[in-house]
Coordinates of C-alpha atoms in Angstrom, one line a residue:
M85 CA 4.9 -10.6 -5.0
K86 CA 1.0 -12.6 -3.7
C87 CA -1.1 -11.4 -5.7
L88 CA -5.0 -12.4 -6.0
R89 CA -7.7 -12.1 -8.1
I90 CA -11.7 -12.7 -7.1
L91 CA -14.4 -13.0 -9.7
L92 CA -17.9 -12.1 -7.4
F93 CA -22.0 -11.9 -8.9
I94 CA -24.2 -11.0 -5.6
S95 CA -27.8 -10.1 -6.1
L96 CA -29.1 -7.7 -3.8
A97 CA -33.2 -7.3 -4.0
F98 CA -35.3 -4.0 -2.6
L99 CA -37.8 -1.5 -3.1
L100 CA -36.5 1.5 -5.8
A101 CA -34.6 4.9 -3.5
S102 CA -31.3 5.8 -3.7
N103 CA -30.3 8.7 -5.8
I104 CA -27.5 8.9 -8.7
Q105 CA -26.2 11.3 -11.9
L106 CA -28.4 10.9 -14.7
S107 CA -25.9 9.9 -17.1
A108 CA -25.6 7.2 -21.0
S109 CA -25.1 4.8 -19.2
S110 CA -27.6 1.2 -19.5
L111 CA -29.3 -0.8 -17.3
E112 CA -28.4 -3.8 -17.6
Y113 CA -27.6 -5.0 -14.2
L114 CA -31.0 -3.8 -12.9
T115 CA -34.1 -5.3 -13.0
Y116 CA -37.6 -4.0 -12.3
R117 CA -41.1 -5.2 -11.1
F118 CA -44.1 -2.6 -11.1
E119 CA -47.2 -4.7 -9.6
V120 CA -50.3 -2.9 -8.8
S121 CA -50.7 -3.0 -5.7
K122 CA -54.0 -1.2 -4.9
E123 CA -57.4 -0.3 -7.3
L124 CA -58.9 3.6 -6.6
A125 CA -61.9 3.3 -8.2
D126 CA -64.7 5.7 -7.1
H127 CA -64.2 8.0 -9.5
K128 CA -67.4 8.4 -11.1
D129 CA -65.7 9.7 -14.8
S130 CA -62.3 10.3 -16.2
V131 CA -59.1 10.1 -12.9
N132 CA -57.4 13.4 -15.6
S133 CA -54.0 14.0 -12.1
I134 CA -53.1 12.2 -9.0
V135 CA -49.6 13.6 -6.8
F136 CA -48.3 11.8 -3.7
S137 CA -47.8 14.4 -1.2
P138 CA -44.7 15.4 -0.4
D139 CA -45.2 13.9 3.2
D140 CA -45.7 10.4 2.0
S141 CA -48.2 10.1 4.0
L142 CA -51.1 10.7 1.4
I143 CA -52.5 11.0 -2.7
A144 CA -54.1 12.7 -4.1
S145 CA -56.8 12.9 -7.6
G146 CA -58.7 14.7 -9.4
S147 CA -61.5 13.4 -11.4
E148 CA -64.5 15.4 -14.5
D149 CA -66.8 14.3 -12.1
G150 CA -66.1 17.2 -10.0
S151 CA -64.5 15.4 -6.9
V152 CA -61.8 15.2 -5.4
K153 CA -59.9 12.1 -3.2
L154 CA -58.2 11.9 -0.3
W155 CA -55.8 8.4 0.0
D156 CA -53.9 6.8 1.9
A157 CA -50.4 6.1 0.3
D158 CA -49.6 3.0 1.8
S159 CA -53.0 0.5 1.8
G160 CA -54.7 3.2 -0.8
K161 CA -58.0 3.5 1.7
R162 CA -60.0 6.4 1.1
V163 CA -60.0 8.6 3.1
K164 CA -63.9 9.7 3.4
A165 CA -64.2 13.5 3.5
I166 CA -64.8 14.0 -1.2
M167 CA -63.9 17.7 -2.1
R168 CA -66.8 18.5 -4.1
H169 CA -66.7 20.7 -7.4
P170 CA -69.4 22.0 -10.2
F171 CA -66.5 21.8 -12.4
P172 CA -65.0 19.1 -13.3
I173 CA -61.0 19.1 -11.5
L174 CA -58.0 19.0 -13.9
C175 CA -54.9 19.7 -11.9
V176 CA -54.0 18.9 -7.8
A177 CA -51.3 19.4 -6.7
F178 CA -50.2 19.3 -2.4
R179 CA -48.4 22.6 -0.9
P180 CA -44.5 21.2 0.0
D181 CA -45.9 21.0 3.6
S182 CA -48.3 19.0 2.9
N183 CA -51.9 20.7 4.7
M184 CA -52.8 22.1 1.8
V185 CA -54.2 20.9 -2.1
A186 CA -55.0 22.9 -4.7
A187 CA -57.4 21.8 -7.5
G188 CA -57.5 23.5 -10.9
S189 CA -60.5 22.7 -12.6
E190 CA -61.9 24.0 -16.5
A191 CA -64.2 26.3 -15.7
G192 CA -60.7 28.7 -14.5
N193 CA -60.3 28.4 -11.2
I194 CA -58.3 26.8 -8.4
T195 CA -59.9 26.3 -4.9
L196 CA -57.7 25.3 -2.4
W197 CA -58.3 22.7 0.7
D198 CA -56.8 22.7 4.1
V199 CA -56.1 19.5 4.2
N200 CA -56.5 18.4 7.6
Y201 CA -60.0 20.5 8.6
K202 CA -61.2 18.7 4.7
E203 CA -62.6 22.8 4.5
R204 CA -61.9 25.2 1.2
I205 CA -59.4 28.0 1.8
K206 CA -60.4 30.1 -0.8
T207 CA -60.7 30.1 -4.0
L208 CA -58.4 31.9 -6.7
K209 CA -59.4 33.6 -9.7
G210 CA -58.2 35.1 -12.9
H211 CA -58.3 32.3 -15.4
T212 CA -60.7 32.8 -18.4
D213 CA -60.1 29.6 -20.0
C214 CA -59.1 26.1 -17.5
V215 CA -56.9 25.3 -15.6
G216 CA -54.5 22.5 -16.5
S217 CA -51.6 22.6 -14.6
I218 CA -50.8 23.4 -11.0
R219 CA -47.3 23.8 -9.1
F220 CA -46.6 25.1 -5.9
S221 CA -42.9 26.7 -5.7
P222 CA -40.6 24.3 -3.6
D223 CA -41.5 27.0 -0.4
G224 CA -44.5 26.8 -1.3
K225 CA -45.2 30.7 -1.4
I226 CA -46.2 31.4 -4.7
L227 CA -48.6 29.5 -7.3
A228 CA -48.7 28.9 -10.6
S229 CA -51.2 28.2 -12.8
G230 CA -51.7 27.0 -16.6
S231 CA -54.0 27.4 -17.9
A232 CA -55.8 27.2 -22.2
D233 CA -56.3 31.2 -22.5
Y234 CA -52.4 30.4 -23.2
T235 CA -51.2 32.3 -19.7
I236 CA -50.0 31.1 -17.0
R237 CA -50.9 33.1 -13.6
L238 CA -48.6 33.8 -10.7
W239 CA -50.7 33.3 -7.3
D240 CA -48.8 34.7 -3.9
M241 CA -50.4 32.2 -1.2
S242 CA -50.5 34.3 1.3
S243 CA -52.8 36.6 0.0
G244 CA -53.9 34.5 -2.2
K245 CA -54.1 37.5 -5.2
E246 CA -53.2 36.9 -8.4
V247 CA -48.4 39.0 -8.6
K248 CA -47.9 38.4 -12.2
K249 CA -48.6 36.7 -15.5
L250 CA -47.0 35.3 -18.4
D251 CA -48.6 35.9 -21.8
E252 CA -45.3 35.1 -23.8
H253 CA -47.6 31.8 -24.6
M254 CA -49.0 30.8 -28.5
D255 CA -51.6 28.8 -27.5
I256 CA -52.5 25.7 -24.1
V257 CA -50.5 26.0 -21.7
N258 CA -50.1 22.0 -21.0
S259 CA -48.0 20.9 -18.0
L260 CA -45.9 23.0 -15.7
A261 CA -43.0 22.6 -13.4
F262 CA -40.7 24.1 -11.8
S263 CA -36.6 22.6 -10.0
P264 CA -35.7 21.6 -7.4
D265 CA -34.2 25.0 -5.6
G266 CA -37.7 27.0 -7.2
K267 CA -35.5 29.6 -9.3
I268 CA -36.6 28.4 -13.1
L269 CA -39.8 27.7 -13.6
A270 CA -40.1 25.3 -17.5
S271 CA -43.6 25.9 -19.2
S272 CA -45.2 23.6 -22.8
S273 CA -47.8 24.1 -24.7
A274 CA -49.6 23.1 -27.5
D275 CA -47.3 25.8 -29.3
G276 CA -44.6 23.2 -29.5
S277 CA -42.2 24.6 -27.2
V278 CA -41.0 24.9 -23.7
K279 CA -40.2 27.4 -21.8
L280 CA -37.3 27.9 -19.0
W281 CA -38.6 31.5 -16.0
N282 CA -36.2 33.2 -14.2
T283 CA -38.2 33.5 -11.0
D284 CA -36.4 36.3 -9.7
S285 CA -37.9 38.7 -13.1
W286 CA -40.0 36.2 -13.9
E287 CA -38.7 36.5 -17.3
S288 CA -38.6 34.1 -20.3
V289 CA -34.3 33.4 -20.5
S290 CA -34.7 30.0 -22.1
T291 CA -36.5 28.6 -25.1
L292 CA -36.5 25.2 -26.2
K293 CA -38.3 24.3 -29.7
E294 CA -39.7 20.7 -30.1
S295 CA -39.8 20.4 -34.2
A296 CA -43.7 19.5 -34.2
G297 CA -46.8 19.4 -32.1
S298 CA -47.9 20.2 -28.2
V299 CA -44.9 19.5 -26.5
N300 CA -48.3 17.7 -23.3
S301 CA -45.9 16.9 -20.2
I302 CA -42.8 18.6 -18.8
C303 CA -40.3 16.7 -15.4
F304 CA -37.4 18.1 -13.6
N305 CA -35.2 15.5 -12.3
S306 CA -33.6 15.6 -9.0
D307 CA -30.9 18.5 -9.4
G308 CA -32.4 20.3 -12.0
S309 CA -30.2 19.7 -14.5
V310 CA -32.2 17.8 -16.5
L311 CA -36.0 18.9 -17.8
A312 CA -37.7 15.8 -20.3
S313 CA -40.2 17.1 -22.5
G314 CA -44.0 14.7 -23.7
S315 CA -44.9 15.7 -27.3
A316 CA -48.4 14.7 -29.0
N317 CA -46.2 12.2 -31.0
G318 CA -44.9 10.6 -27.9
V319 CA -41.6 11.8 -28.8
I320 CA -40.2 12.4 -25.8
R321 CA -37.0 15.0 -25.8
L322 CA -34.6 15.3 -22.8
W323 CA -33.3 18.8 -22.4
N324 CA -29.9 20.1 -20.8
V325 CA -31.4 23.4 -18.9
S326 CA -27.8 25.3 -18.7
S327 CA -27.2 24.9 -22.9
G328 CA -30.6 24.1 -23.5
E329 CA -29.1 21.8 -25.8
E330 CA -30.8 18.6 -27.1
I331 CA -28.7 16.0 -24.6
R332 CA -31.2 13.2 -26.6
A333 CA -35.0 11.7 -27.3
F334 CA -37.5 8.4 -26.9
E335 CA -39.6 8.1 -29.1
S336 CA -42.6 5.0 -28.7
K337 CA -42.7 2.3 -31.2
N338 CA -46.4 3.3 -31.4
K339 CA -45.7 7.1 -30.6
A340 CA -48.7 6.9 -29.0
A341 CA -49.8 10.9 -27.4
V342 CA -47.8 11.8 -23.8
G343 CA -50.6 12.6 -21.7
I344 CA -50.9 16.3 -20.8
D345 CA -49.8 17.9 -17.9
D346 CA -49.1 14.6 -14.9
G347 CA -47.7 12.2 -18.3
M348 CA -44.2 11.6 -17.8
A349 CA -41.7 11.3 -14.4
F350 CA -38.4 10.9 -13.3
S351 CA -37.3 8.1 -10.8
P352 CA -36.4 10.4 -8.0
D353 CA -32.6 8.0 -8.0
D354 CA -32.6 9.7 -12.6
R355 CA -32.7 6.2 -13.6
I356 CA -35.8 5.9 -14.8
L357 CA -37.9 8.0 -16.6
V358 CA -42.2 6.8 -17.4
S359 CA -43.9 8.4 -19.2
G360 CA -47.9 7.6 -19.8
A361 CA -49.9 7.9 -23.3
S362 CA -53.0 7.2 -24.8
D363 CA -52.9 3.7 -25.8
G364 CA -52.9 2.8 -21.4
K365 CA -50.5 1.8 -21.8
I366 CA -47.1 3.4 -19.3
T367 CA -43.9 2.7 -21.0
V368 CA -40.1 2.9 -18.2
W369 CA -37.4 4.4 -19.7
D370 CA -33.8 3.7 -19.1
A371 CA -33.3 7.9 -18.9
G372 CA -29.9 7.4 -19.0
S373 CA -29.6 5.6 -23.1
G374 CA -32.8 5.5 -23.8
D375 CA -33.9 2.1 -24.0
V376 CA -36.7 0.9 -22.7
V377 CA -37.1 -1.5 -20.0
E378 CA -40.1 -2.2 -19.4
E379 CA -44.3 -1.0 -20.8
L380 CA -47.3 -1.8 -18.7
R381 CA -50.6 -2.3 -19.5
A382 CA -51.9 0.2 -17.2
H383 CA -54.9 0.9 -18.4
T384 CA -58.1 -0.3 -21.0
E385 CA -58.4 4.0 -21.9
I386 CA -55.9 6.8 -21.7
V387 CA -52.9 7.6 -19.6
K388 CA -53.7 10.4 -18.0
A389 CA -51.2 11.3 -15.0
V390 CA -48.1 8.8 -13.4
V391 CA -46.0 9.7 -10.5
F392 CA -44.0 8.4 -8.3
S393 CA -44.0 8.4 -3.9
P394 CA -41.4 10.5 -3.1
D395 CA -39.9 7.3 -1.9
G396 CA -39.7 5.8 -5.5
K397 CA -40.8 3.0 -4.0
R398 CA -44.5 3.3 -5.5
M399 CA -46.7 4.0 -8.8
A400 CA -49.5 6.4 -9.2
S401 CA -51.7 6.4 -12.7
A402 CA -53.9 7.8 -12.9
G403 CA -57.3 6.8 -16.5
S404 CA -59.5 7.9 -18.2
N405 CA -62.2 4.3 -17.3
G406 CA -62.4 6.0 -13.8
V407 CA -59.8 4.4 -11.6
A408 CA -56.6 5.0 -10.7
K409 CA -53.8 2.2 -9.5
L410 CA -51.4 2.7 -6.6
W411 CA -48.0 0.7 -8.2
K412 CA -45.4 -0.7 -6.2
I413 CA -41.9 -0.6 -7.8
Y414 CA -39.4 -3.5 -6.4
V415 CA -35.3 -3.9 -9.1
K416 CA -33.0 -6.3 -8.4
E417 CA -30.4 -5.5 -8.4
S418 CA -26.9 -7.3 -9.5
L419 CA -23.6 -6.2 -8.1
E420 CA -20.1 -8.3 -10.2
I421 CA -17.0 -7.5 -8.3
T422 CA -13.6 -8.0 -9.2
L423 CA -11.3 -7.5 -5.7
D424 CA -7.4 -7.8 -5.9
A425 CA -5.0 -8.8 -3.7
E426 CA -1.8 -7.6 -3.5
Y427 CA 0.9 -8.4 -0.2
G428 CA 4.1 -6.8 -0.9
G429 CA 5.9 -9.2 1.9
W430 CA 6.9 -9.1 5.9
Q431 CA 9.0 -5.9 5.3
L432 CA 6.8 -3.0 4.8
G433 CA 3.0 -4.9 6.1
I434 CA 0.8 -3.4 3.1
L435 CA -2.0 -5.7 1.7
S436 CA -3.1 -3.4 -1.2
L437 CA -6.9 -3.8 -2.1
K438 CA -9.0 -2.7 -4.5
A439 CA -11.9 -4.5 -5.8
D440 CA -13.7 -2.7 -9.7
I441 CA -17.8 -3.1 -9.5
V442 CA -20.8 -3.0 -11.7
G443 CA -23.4 -1.3 -10.7
L444 CA -23.9 0.9 -7.9
P445 CA -23.0 0.3 -3.8
D446 CA -23.4 3.5 -1.6
V447 CA -20.9 1.9 0.2
V448 CA -18.1 -0.9 -0.7
R449 CA -16.8 -2.0 3.1
F450 CA -13.8 -4.0 3.1
Q451 CA -13.3 -6.7 6.3
Y452 CA -10.3 -8.9 7.0
S453 CA -11.3 -11.9 9.6
T454 CA -8.4 -14.3 11.3
D455 CA -10.8 -17.4 12.9
G456 CA -13.6 -17.5 9.6
S457 CA -16.2 -16.3 11.5
T458 CA -15.9 -12.7 13.7
W459 CA -15.3 -10.3 10.7
I460 CA -13.2 -6.8 11.1
N461 CA -13.6 -3.1 9.3
I462 CA -10.7 -2.6 7.6
A463 CA -11.8 0.5 5.5
E464 CA -15.1 1.5 3.5
K465 CA -15.6 3.6 0.8
K466 CA -18.7 5.7 -1.0
E467 CA -17.4 6.6 -4.4
P468 CA -15.0 5.3 -6.7
P469 CA -12.0 4.2 -6.8
Y470 CA -12.5 1.5 -3.9
S471 CA -9.7 1.3 -3.4
I472 CA -7.6 0.7 0.2
E473 CA -3.3 0.5 1.4
W474 CA -3.5 -1.9 4.5
N475 CA -1.1 -2.0 7.3
T476 CA -2.0 -5.6 8.3
R477 CA 1.1 -5.0 10.8
E478 CA -1.2 -3.2 13.3
S479 CA -3.5 -5.3 13.0
I480 CA -2.0 -8.9 12.3
P481 CA 1.2 -8.8 14.2
G482 CA 3.6 -10.9 13.7
M483 CA 4.1 -15.0 12.4
A484 CA 1.7 -16.4 9.6
K485 CA -1.5 -16.4 9.8
T486 CA -4.5 -17.1 7.4
V487 CA -6.5 -13.9 6.7
N488 CA -9.9 -14.5 4.9
L489 CA -11.0 -11.2 3.3
R490 CA -14.7 -9.9 1.3
T491 CA -16.1 -7.6 -0.1
V492 CA -19.6 -5.8 1.2
A493 CA -21.0 -3.9 -0.7
E494 CA -23.9 -2.0 0.4
R495 CA -27.4 -1.2 -1.9
V496 CA -29.9 0.6 0.8
T497 CA -29.8 0.9 4.3
G498 CA -30.6 -2.4 5.2
T499 CA -30.3 -4.8 3.2
T500 CA -26.1 -5.6 2.7
A501 CA -24.5 -8.6 0.5
I502 CA -22.7 -10.3 2.7
D503 CA -22.5 -13.9 1.6
M504 CA -19.5 -13.5 0.2
A505 CA -17.0 -15.9 0.1
V506 CA -13.8 -14.8 -1.5
G507 CA -11.4 -17.3 -0.2
S508 CA -8.2 -17.3 2.6
F509 CA -4.8 -14.6 2.4
S510 CA -2.0 -16.0 3.9
V511 CA -0.1 -12.9 6.2
D512 CA 2.7 -12.9 6.8
N513 CA 5.2 -9.9 9.2
Q514 CA 7.6 -11.9 11.7
P515 CA 10.6 -10.8 10.6
P516 CA 13.2 -13.7 8.8
E517 CA 16.2 -15.5 10.9
T518 CA 19.5 -15.4 10.6
K519 CA 22.1 -16.7 10.7
H520 CA 25.5 -16.4 10.3
T521 CA 29.7 -18.7 11.7
Y522 CA 32.7 -18.8 10.6
D523 CA 35.6 -21.2 10.9
G524 CA 37.2 -18.2 14.1
L525 CA 40.9 -17.6 11.9
W526 CA 40.0 -14.6 12.1
H527 CA 43.8 -13.5 12.5
K528 CA 44.6 -15.5 8.7
A529 CA 44.4 -13.6 6.3
D530 CA 41.6 -15.5 4.5
F531 CA 38.7 -17.2 6.7
G532 CA 35.0 -18.7 6.1
I533 CA 31.7 -17.2 6.6
E534 CA 28.2 -18.8 6.1
L535 CA 25.0 -16.0 7.1
S536 CA 21.7 -17.3 5.3
A537 CA 18.1 -15.7 6.3
G538 CA 14.7 -17.4 4.8
D539 CA 11.4 -17.9 6.2
G540 CA 10.5 -19.6 3.7
D541 CA 9.1 -16.4 1.2
G542 CA 11.7 -17.2 -0.4
I543 CA 14.1 -14.5 1.9
G544 CA 17.7 -14.6 1.2
V545 CA 20.7 -13.0 1.9
A546 CA 20.9 -9.4 0.8
D547 CA 24.8 -8.0 2.3
V548 CA 26.6 -8.5 4.2
E549 CA 28.7 -5.4 5.6
Y550 CA 31.7 -6.1 8.4
R551 CA 33.5 -3.3 9.9
L552 CA 37.7 -2.9 10.6
N553 CA 39.0 -1.6 14.4
H554 CA 35.2 0.4 14.5
G555 CA 36.4 1.8 11.0
Q556 CA 34.0 3.4 8.9
S557 CA 31.2 -0.4 8.0
K558 CA 31.8 -1.9 4.8
N559 CA 29.7 -4.2 2.5
I560 CA 31.3 -7.3 1.8
M561 CA 30.3 -7.1 -1.4
W562 CA 31.7 -4.1 -2.4
D563 CA 34.3 -3.0 -1.1
G564 CA 36.1 -6.1 -1.1

């Protein structure tokens, strides 16, 4: 049996994207780089909230100066229309169809704006104190608002009327988050608790109690299985939504308070969690291990909000110094691949290939070439184990040939590692030649017979059979 073991190192550079499960593994094979691509500096006072539109075309920012401004998400250029309010704006949110922006104010009102016509649609009144967090349900039918009046109010978007008031918190409601499937609304409060609400009954189904201090910000991961909470004492906790158990906790070195409402966010692929803090820094955390990946000196004052674009290629942050920033996110991923190949010989013609990969490829392709230039796909695998059994007889019949093998690991569509010189392998699917001679004295009791077989690969004579007078075949080695 022939064996080949090849060790490959592949480096991929691309903008962050994709989708994985939250795990305890580290990101040792990933290197992130965050680069400010544009400063959004038209506000005259603290930028309290910033958000990308779900269609990834616009950014909305709300400020202490009473304005909501729209920006092109790619270029960072401001759209001319300005949505003015008589009171400071504390939070903004896009409806899922990206056609409406809601703005919560210090006066306790919520203003709805048509994005296309830049016109005020309606003002929702009901809270008796400032509105610090607003979220649309994933289907856009409900708007949830959290207030300093200790309540959460639910608004029907078809009528603009309040349909429910949730009043179980004992202090200011700082942050709200709908699960991606819309079945759970999470809320956090200055009373130190996080509550989970069933959106069918609007009953509280679970309370996640922090150890101490105000819970300033909450966010779900991409599938809603994990909820992150960030506190005024600088501690971030990850919670199992189903069980209500704490998974792990992160703590910043200087224990700076996490920003209120939009103070942290999971990347769309759940690999990293970012948090903005009162010291002006944004911390990038490995969501699986809790290790600090990088610390960004983002703003000169408090980081009020930090969010990812829907495609994960950009990040936006808002500061109390009146400046918002648009960031590009680059990630360099190193994939370490070990390829094992075993050829069982001409009898079966099967070549066993197995690739052990450190990293997270979206697809792994096994390929071969007989001329070193034209590569033909054998098979592809989109999840582990990355192994195949290749019947070489169907592709490479006949005499021995030198076959080049390689593995193509693709991380993001259009970004593929293909420069892999993995060596060659000899495949011979030609059966061995056999010869036999005897001395012609078959009528004697004893006669001589000579047999040989070989294909240059250690093939020998396995057995010899004979038959007398058309009778039953017998093995000359065993039956005599």
